[in-house]
CSV table of C-alpha atoms and ligand atoms in Angstrom, one decimal:
chain,number,residue,atom,x,y,z
A,1,MET,CA,46.3,-30.9,-41.2
A,2,THR,CA,43.5,-28.6,-42.3
A,3,ALA,CA,45.2,-25.4,-43.4
A,4,ALA,CA,44.0,-22.0,-42.3
A,5,ILE,CA,43.3,-19.1,-44.8
A,6,ILE,CA,45.7,-16.5,-44.8
A,7,ASP,CA,43.0,-13.6,-45.6
A,8,GLY,CA,44.8,-11.5,-48.2
A,9,LYS,CA,41.0,-9.0,-48.6
A,10,GLN,CA,41.0,-8.8,-45.1
A,11,VAL,CA,45.1,-7.7,-43.8
A,12,ALA,CA,44.5,-5.8,-46.9
A,13,ALA,CA,41.5,-3.5,-46.3
A,14,ASP,CA,43.1,-3.3,-41.9
A,15,MET,CA,45.9,-2.0,-44.3
A,16,ARG,CA,43.7,0.4,-46.3
A,17,SER,CA,42.1,1.7,-43.2
A,18,GLU,CA,45.4,3.0,-41.7
A,19,LEU,CA,46.2,4.3,-45.0
A,20,LYS,CA,43.2,6.2,-45.0
A,21,GLU,CA,43.7,7.9,-41.9
A,22,LYS,CA,47.2,9.1,-43.0
A,23,VAL,CA,45.9,10.7,-46.6
A,24,ALA,CA,43.8,12.9,-44.3
A,25,ARG,CA,45.8,13.8,-41.8
A,26,LEU,CA,48.4,14.9,-45.2
A,27,LYS,CA,45.1,16.0,-46.8
A,28,ALA,CA,44.8,18.4,-43.9
A,29,ARG,CA,48.4,19.4,-44.4
A,30,GLY,CA,47.5,20.3,-47.7
A,31,VAL,CA,48.6,18.0,-49.9
A,32,THR,CA,46.8,15.4,-51.8
A,33,PRO,CA,48.8,11.9,-52.2
A,34,GLY,CA,48.3,11.6,-56.0
A,35,LEU,CA,49.0,8.6,-58.7
A,36,ALA,CA,50.0,9.1,-62.5
A,37,VAL,CA,48.8,5.7,-63.3
A,38,ILE,CA,49.6,4.6,-67.4
A,39,LEU,CA,48.3,1.4,-69.6
A,40,VAL,CA,49.3,0.8,-72.5
A,41,GLY,CA,48.0,-1.2,-74.8
A,42,ASP,CA,44.3,-3.6,-74.1
A,43,ASP,CA,45.7,-6.9,-72.5
A,44,PRO,CA,42.3,-7.7,-70.1
A,45,ALA,CA,44.3,-8.1,-67.6
A,46,SER,CA,45.9,-5.3,-67.2
A,47,ARG,CA,43.0,-3.1,-67.7
A,48,SER,CA,41.4,-5.2,-64.1
A,49,TYR,CA,44.6,-4.5,-62.4
A,50,VAL,CA,44.9,-0.8,-63.1
A,51,THR,CA,41.4,0.1,-62.6
A,52,ALA,CA,41.4,-1.6,-59.4
A,53,LYS,CA,44.2,0.8,-58.5
A,54,GLU,CA,42.3,3.3,-59.2
A,55,LYS,CA,39.3,2.0,-57.5
A,56,ALA,CA,41.7,2.2,-54.6
A,57,CYS,CA,43.2,5.3,-54.7
A,58,ALA,CA,39.8,7.1,-54.3
A,59,ASP,CA,38.6,5.1,-51.6
A,60,ILE,CA,41.8,5.8,-49.4
A,61,GLY,CA,40.7,9.3,-50.5
A,62,MET,CA,43.5,9.7,-53.4
A,63,HIS,CA,43.7,11.7,-55.9
A,64,SER,CA,45.2,9.4,-59.1
A,65,ALA,CA,45.4,10.0,-63.2
A,66,ASP,CA,44.1,7.2,-65.2
A,67,ASN,CA,46.1,6.9,-68.8
A,68,ARG,CA,44.7,4.4,-71.2
A,69,LEU,CA,47.2,4.8,-74.0
A,70,GLY,CA,46.9,3.0,-77.3
A,71,ALA,CA,48.7,-0.2,-77.9
A,72,GLU,CA,50.8,1.5,-80.8
A,73,THR,CA,51.3,4.4,-78.3
A,74,SER,CA,54.9,5.0,-79.5
A,75,GLU,CA,58.6,4.5,-76.8
A,76,ALA,CA,59.2,8.1,-77.3
A,77,GLU,CA,55.4,9.4,-76.2
A,78,LEU,CA,54.9,7.5,-73.7
A,79,LEU,CA,59.0,8.8,-72.9
A,80,ALA,CA,57.2,12.4,-72.6
A,81,LEU,CA,54.0,11.5,-70.4
A,82,ILE,CA,56.5,9.8,-68.1
A,83,ASP,CA,58.2,13.5,-67.7
A,84,ALA,CA,55.6,15.0,-67.5
A,85,TYR,CA,54.5,13.2,-64.6
A,86,ASN,CA,57.9,13.5,-62.9
A,87,ALA,CA,57.4,17.1,-63.3
A,88,ASP,CA,54.1,17.2,-62.0
A,89,PRO,CA,54.0,18.1,-57.9
A,90,ALA,CA,50.9,17.1,-57.9
A,91,ILE,CA,51.7,14.0,-58.4
A,92,HIS,CA,53.5,11.3,-55.9
A,93,GLY,CA,53.9,8.4,-57.7
A,94,ILE,CA,53.7,7.0,-61.3
A,95,LEU,CA,52.9,3.4,-61.9
A,96,VAL,CA,52.9,1.9,-65.4
A,97,GLN,CA,51.5,-1.2,-65.3
A,98,LEU,CA,53.9,-4.1,-66.7
A,99,PRO,CA,54.3,-5.8,-69.7
A,100,LEU,CA,54.3,-3.8,-72.0
A,101,PRO,CA,53.5,-3.5,-76.1
A,102,ASP,CA,56.9,-5.4,-77.3
A,103,HIS,CA,57.9,-2.6,-79.6
A,104,ILE,CA,58.4,-0.5,-76.2
A,105,ASP,CA,61.8,-0.7,-74.0
A,106,GLU,CA,60.9,-1.6,-70.3
A,107,ASP,CA,64.3,-1.4,-69.3
A,108,LYS,CA,64.0,2.4,-70.7
A,109,VAL,CA,60.9,3.4,-69.6
A,110,LEU,CA,61.7,2.1,-66.2
A,111,LEU,CA,64.5,4.1,-65.7
A,112,ALA,CA,62.7,7.5,-67.1
A,113,VAL,CA,60.6,7.6,-63.6
A,114,ASP,CA,62.3,9.4,-61.2
A,115,PRO,CA,63.2,7.5,-58.5
A,116,ASP,CA,61.3,9.8,-56.0
A,117,LYS,CA,58.4,9.2,-57.8
A,118,ASP,CA,59.0,4.7,-58.1
A,119,VAL,CA,55.9,3.4,-55.9
A,120,ASP,CA,56.9,-0.2,-58.2
A,121,GLY,CA,60.6,-0.6,-56.5
A,122,PHE,CA,61.6,-1.3,-60.1
A,123,HIS,CA,64.5,1.8,-61.0
A,124,PRO,CA,67.7,0.2,-60.7
A,125,VAL,CA,68.2,2.6,-57.9
A,126,ASN,CA,65.6,1.9,-56.1
A,127,VAL,CA,66.6,-1.9,-56.3
A,128,GLY,CA,70.1,-1.5,-55.4
A,129,ARG,CA,69.0,1.0,-52.5
A,130,MET,CA,66.8,-2.3,-51.2
A,131,VAL,CA,70.0,-4.8,-52.2
A,132,VAL,CA,72.1,-3.1,-49.5
A,133,GLY,CA,69.8,-2.3,-47.1
A,134,GLN,CA,69.1,1.3,-47.3
A,135,ASP,CA,65.3,2.8,-47.7
A,136,ALA,CA,63.6,2.7,-50.5
A,137,PHE,CA,60.5,1.8,-52.1
A,138,LEU,CA,59.3,-1.6,-52.0
A,139,PRO,CA,57.9,-3.5,-55.2
A,140,CYS,CA,54.2,-4.1,-53.9
A,141,THR,CA,54.0,-7.8,-54.4
A,142,PRO,CA,57.2,-8.2,-52.7
A,143,HIS,CA,56.2,-6.3,-50.0
A,144,GLY,CA,52.7,-7.6,-49.8
A,145,VAL,CA,53.9,-11.3,-49.0
A,146,VAL,CA,56.2,-10.4,-46.3
A,147,GLN,CA,53.2,-7.7,-45.1
A,148,LEU,CA,51.4,-11.2,-44.8
A,149,LEU,CA,53.0,-13.5,-44.0
A,150,LEU,CA,54.4,-10.8,-40.9
A,151,ARG,CA,50.2,-9.9,-39.7
A,152,SER,CA,49.4,-13.7,-39.7
A,153,GLY,CA,52.2,-14.0,-37.2
A,154,VAL,CA,54.8,-16.3,-39.1
A,155,GLU,CA,58.0,-16.6,-37.8
A,156,LEU,CA,60.6,-15.1,-40.9
A,157,SER,CA,63.8,-14.7,-38.0
A,158,GLY,CA,65.7,-18.6,-39.1
A,159,ALA,CA,62.5,-19.5,-41.7
A,160,GLU,CA,63.5,-21.6,-44.0
A,161,VAL,CA,62.3,-20.3,-47.3
A,162,VAL,CA,62.0,-21.7,-50.6
A,163,ILE,CA,61.2,-19.6,-53.2
A,164,VAL,CA,59.1,-20.8,-57.1
A,165,GLY,CA,60.2,-18.3,-59.8
A,166,ARG,CA,63.0,-15.5,-60.4
A,167,SER,CA,61.2,-12.8,-62.3
A,168,ASN,CA,62.3,-9.1,-61.4
A,169,ILE,CA,58.7,-8.5,-60.1
A,170,VAL,CA,58.7,-10.8,-57.7
A,171,GLY,CA,60.9,-13.6,-57.0
A,172,LYS,CA,64.4,-11.7,-57.3
A,173,PRO,CA,63.5,-9.3,-54.7
A,174,LEU,CA,61.2,-11.1,-51.8
A,175,ALA,CA,64.5,-12.6,-52.0
A,176,ASN,CA,66.1,-10.0,-51.1
A,177,MET,CA,63.9,-8.8,-48.6
A,178,LEU,CA,64.3,-11.6,-46.9
A,179,ILE,CA,67.7,-12.0,-46.3
A,180,GLN,CA,67.9,-8.8,-45.2
A,181,LYS,CA,69.1,-8.1,-41.6
A,182,SER,CA,66.0,-6.6,-40.1
A,183,ASP,CA,62.7,-8.2,-38.2
A,184,THR,CA,61.0,-8.6,-41.6
A,185,GLY,CA,63.8,-10.3,-43.3
A,186,ASN,CA,66.4,-13.0,-41.7
A,187,ALA,CA,65.3,-15.9,-43.2
A,188,THR,CA,67.0,-18.8,-45.3
A,189,VAL,CA,65.8,-18.0,-48.8
A,190,THR,CA,66.5,-20.6,-51.4
A,191,VAL,CA,65.4,-19.7,-55.4
A,192,CYS,CA,64.2,-22.3,-57.4
A,193,HIS,CA,63.2,-22.0,-61.1
A,194,THR,CA,63.0,-23.8,-64.3
A,195,ARG,CA,67.1,-24.7,-64.2
A,196,THR,CA,66.5,-26.0,-60.9
A,197,LYS,CA,67.5,-29.9,-60.9
A,198,ASN,CA,64.8,-30.9,-58.7
A,199,ILE,CA,62.8,-28.0,-57.3
A,200,ALA,CA,60.5,-30.8,-54.7
A,201,GLU,CA,63.8,-31.8,-53.1
A,202,HIS,CA,63.3,-27.7,-52.1
A,203,THR,CA,60.4,-26.6,-50.9
A,204,ARG,CA,60.1,-30.5,-49.0
A,205,ARG,CA,62.4,-28.8,-46.7
A,206,ALA,CA,61.0,-25.8,-46.3
A,207,ASP,CA,58.9,-23.4,-43.6
A,208,ILE,CA,57.7,-21.1,-45.7
A,209,VAL,CA,57.1,-22.0,-50.0
A,210,VAL,CA,56.6,-19.1,-52.2
A,211,ALA,CA,55.0,-19.9,-55.5
A,212,ALA,CA,56.0,-17.5,-58.1
A,213,ALA,CA,56.4,-19.4,-61.2
A,214,GLY,CA,53.1,-17.7,-63.6
A,215,ARG,CA,52.0,-21.5,-64.0
A,216,PRO,CA,49.5,-23.3,-62.3
A,217,ASN,CA,50.2,-26.5,-60.0
A,218,THR,CA,53.5,-25.5,-60.2
A,219,VAL,CA,53.0,-26.4,-56.4
A,220,THR,CA,51.7,-29.7,-55.6
A,221,ALA,CA,50.8,-31.5,-51.8
A,222,GLU,CA,53.9,-33.4,-52.3
A,223,MET,CA,56.4,-30.8,-52.9
A,224,VAL,CA,55.6,-29.7,-49.7
A,225,LYS,CA,56.0,-30.6,-45.7
A,226,ASP,CA,52.9,-31.2,-43.2
A,227,GLY,CA,52.4,-28.0,-41.2
A,228,ALA,CA,54.0,-25.9,-44.0
A,229,VAL,CA,53.5,-21.6,-44.3
A,230,VAL,CA,52.4,-21.4,-48.3
A,231,ILE,CA,51.4,-18.4,-49.7
A,232,ASP,CA,50.5,-18.3,-53.5
A,233,VAL,CA,51.8,-15.4,-56.2
A,234,GLY,CA,50.3,-17.1,-58.9
A,235,VAL,CA,47.1,-15.3,-61.0
A,236,ASN,CA,46.5,-17.6,-64.1
A,237,ARG,CA,43.3,-17.7,-66.1
A,238,VAL,CA,41.7,-20.9,-67.2
A,239,GLU,CA,39.6,-21.6,-69.7
A,240,ASP,CA,35.7,-22.2,-68.0
A,241,ALA,CA,32.8,-22.9,-69.9
A,242,SER,CA,30.6,-23.5,-66.5
A,243,LYS,CA,31.9,-19.3,-65.0
A,244,LYS,CA,30.0,-15.8,-67.2
A,245,LYS,CA,33.5,-14.8,-67.9
A,246,GLY,CA,34.1,-17.7,-69.8
A,247,TYR,CA,37.7,-18.5,-67.1
A,248,ARG,CA,38.9,-18.8,-63.8
A,249,LEU,CA,40.8,-18.1,-61.2
A,250,VAL,CA,43.8,-20.4,-60.2
A,251,GLY,CA,47.4,-19.5,-58.5
A,252,ASP,CA,50.2,-21.5,-58.9
A,253,VAL,CA,49.5,-23.9,-56.1
A,254,ASP,CA,47.4,-27.4,-56.3
A,255,PHE,CA,44.7,-25.1,-53.3
A,256,GLU,CA,42.8,-28.6,-52.8
A,257,GLY,CA,45.7,-30.3,-52.0
A,258,VAL,CA,48.3,-28.4,-50.6
A,259,SER,CA,45.8,-26.9,-47.9
A,260,LYS,CA,45.1,-30.9,-46.5
A,261,LYS,CA,49.0,-30.5,-45.4
A,262,ALA,CA,49.8,-26.4,-44.6
A,263,ARG,CA,49.3,-25.2,-42.1
A,264,LEU,CA,48.5,-21.7,-43.8
A,265,ILE,CA,48.0,-21.2,-47.0
A,266,THR,CA,46.8,-17.7,-49.1
A,267,PRO,CA,44.2,-18.6,-51.4
A,268,VAL,CA,43.7,-17.2,-55.4
A,269,PRO,CA,41.7,-14.7,-55.4
A,270,GLY,CA,42.0,-12.8,-52.4
A,271,GLY,CA,45.2,-13.5,-51.4
A,272,VAL,CA,48.2,-11.4,-52.5
A,273,GLY,CA,46.5,-9.7,-55.4
A,274,PRO,CA,45.2,-7.2,-52.8
A,275,MET,CA,48.1,-6.6,-51.1
A,276,THR,CA,50.0,-5.6,-54.5
A,277,ILE,CA,47.5,-3.2,-54.8
A,278,THR,CA,47.4,-2.2,-51.1
A,279,MET,CA,51.5,-1.7,-51.1
A,280,LEU,CA,51.3,0.4,-53.6
A,281,LEU,CA,48.9,2.8,-52.5
A,282,TYR,CA,51.0,2.7,-49.1
A,283,ASN,CA,54.1,3.6,-51.4
A,284,THR,CA,52.3,6.9,-52.7
A,285,VAL,CA,51.1,7.5,-49.8
A,286,LEU,CA,55.0,7.3,-48.1
A,287,SER,CA,55.9,9.2,-51.3
A,288,ALA,CA,53.7,12.5,-50.5
A,289,GLU,CA,55.0,12.1,-47.0
A,290,ILE,CA,58.4,12.2,-48.1
A,291,ALA,CA,57.6,15.2,-50.2
A,292,ILE,CA,56.1,16.8,-47.0
A,293,CYS,CA,59.7,16.9,-45.4
A,294,THR,CA,61.9,17.8,-48.2
A,295,GLU,CA,59.4,21.0,-48.9
A,296,SER,CA,59.5,22.7,-45.6
B,301,LIG,N1,53.8,-1.6,-63.1
B,301,LIG,N2,53.2,-4.1,-63.5
B,301,LIG,C1,53.9,-3.1,-62.9
B,301,LIG,N3,53.4,-2.8,-61.0
B,301,LIG,C2,52.4,-3.8,-60.3
B,301,LIG,O1,52.6,-4.7,-59.2
B,301,LIG,C3,52.2,-5.5,-61.5
B,301,LIG,N4,51.4,-6.5,-61.2
B,301,LIG,C4,51.5,-7.6,-61.5
B,301,LIG,C5,51.7,-7.2,-63.2
B,301,LIG,N5,51.9,-5.9,-63.3
B,301,LIG,C6,52.7,-5.1,-62.7
B,301,LIG,C7,50.2,-6.6,-60.2
B,301,LIG,O2,49.7,-4.9,-60.2
B,301,LIG,C8,50.6,-8.9,-61.3
B,301,LIG,N6,49.7,-7.2,-60.7
B,301,LIG,C9,48.2,-7.6,-60.2
B,301,LIG,C10,47.4,-7.0,-59.6
B,301,LIG,C11,46.3,-6.8,-58.5
B,301,LIG,C12,45.6,-8.9,-58.4
B,301,LIG,C13,47.2,-9.3,-59.2
B,301,LIG,C14,47.9,-8.8,-60.2
B,301,LIG,C15,44.3,-8.8,-58.3
B,301,LIG,O3,44.0,-7.2,-57.8
B,301,LIG,N7,43.9,-9.9,-57.8
B,301,LIG,C16,43.2,-10.1,-57.5
B,301,LIG,C17,41.9,-10.7,-58.5
B,301,LIG,C18,41.9,-9.4,-59.8
B,301,LIG,C19,40.9,-10.4,-60.6
B,301,LIG,O4,39.5,-11.2,-60.0
B,301,LIG,O5,41.1,-10.4,-62.3
B,301,LIG,C20,42.9,-11.2,-56.0
B,301,LIG,O6,42.5,-12.1,-55.6
B,301,LIG,O7,44.2,-12.2,-56.5
């Protein structure tokens, strides 16, 4: 079998044009959805993601407030900035790009964001609400994965899903979303990680494999069954002297090998990445809609 490509860029573009219409309707009611973007330090990958997020806001008519802080910024300064945005009615979402420098306590920072403006879905209140099936801001990358699957017509109900990776940003929340008793869940989920005895034994029986380990070639052809759906969450920069930038992007999946066996596969770039950004816009628009309702 040769896999068809799930075009994340296209799905993202479709969702962004739906969101653009919502933004126009909100603006007609006097509210422009606003996102505060906070980046601490100068990690080049983080810088490029944050720039892409701000551009995406502008493209659909949203407001964004750009904050690029030096690597030496203190935890207290960062917490004060978050507090100011918590109190700012023009801001409906606050994004603190991760990872943060080592001298800043990430848990403390995520707790400081008002859960009603936590458009990353990382505050423990939102994580808890998600786990018990209440309305919550869903974290952007796993929510993007679910949307890609649904919009590609992949049946989730009863599907065997194997996730490789147990991070707080992707593996853990994705597993939770997919086991929910709802149209966007109802799957049977296994989460593999660095202490799993035999990862291939699990992935080989999966209808859907999600690679989110942060390491190239984590999922190879002999690890997937014929006709599986393979979602690659990895974004790894590998040195490549033949490229202008000196590197190229690869996912966690051996794309060439796996695409000979899978039925559907996401590429890197152009798969999950654009959806992560789109779901951030989605959550911020949702937050602005909720703000209008609670105001009146
Ligand atoms: N707070 N921190 C917070 N929220 C997030 O949702 C993230 N994440 C992850 C890292 N830290 C975060 C992102 O934004 C990963 N991530 C992210 C966002 C966008 C892309 C990749 C990861 C993306 O756009 N990827 C493009 C290629 C980009 C490039 O050329 O460098 C793609 O097509 O995959």
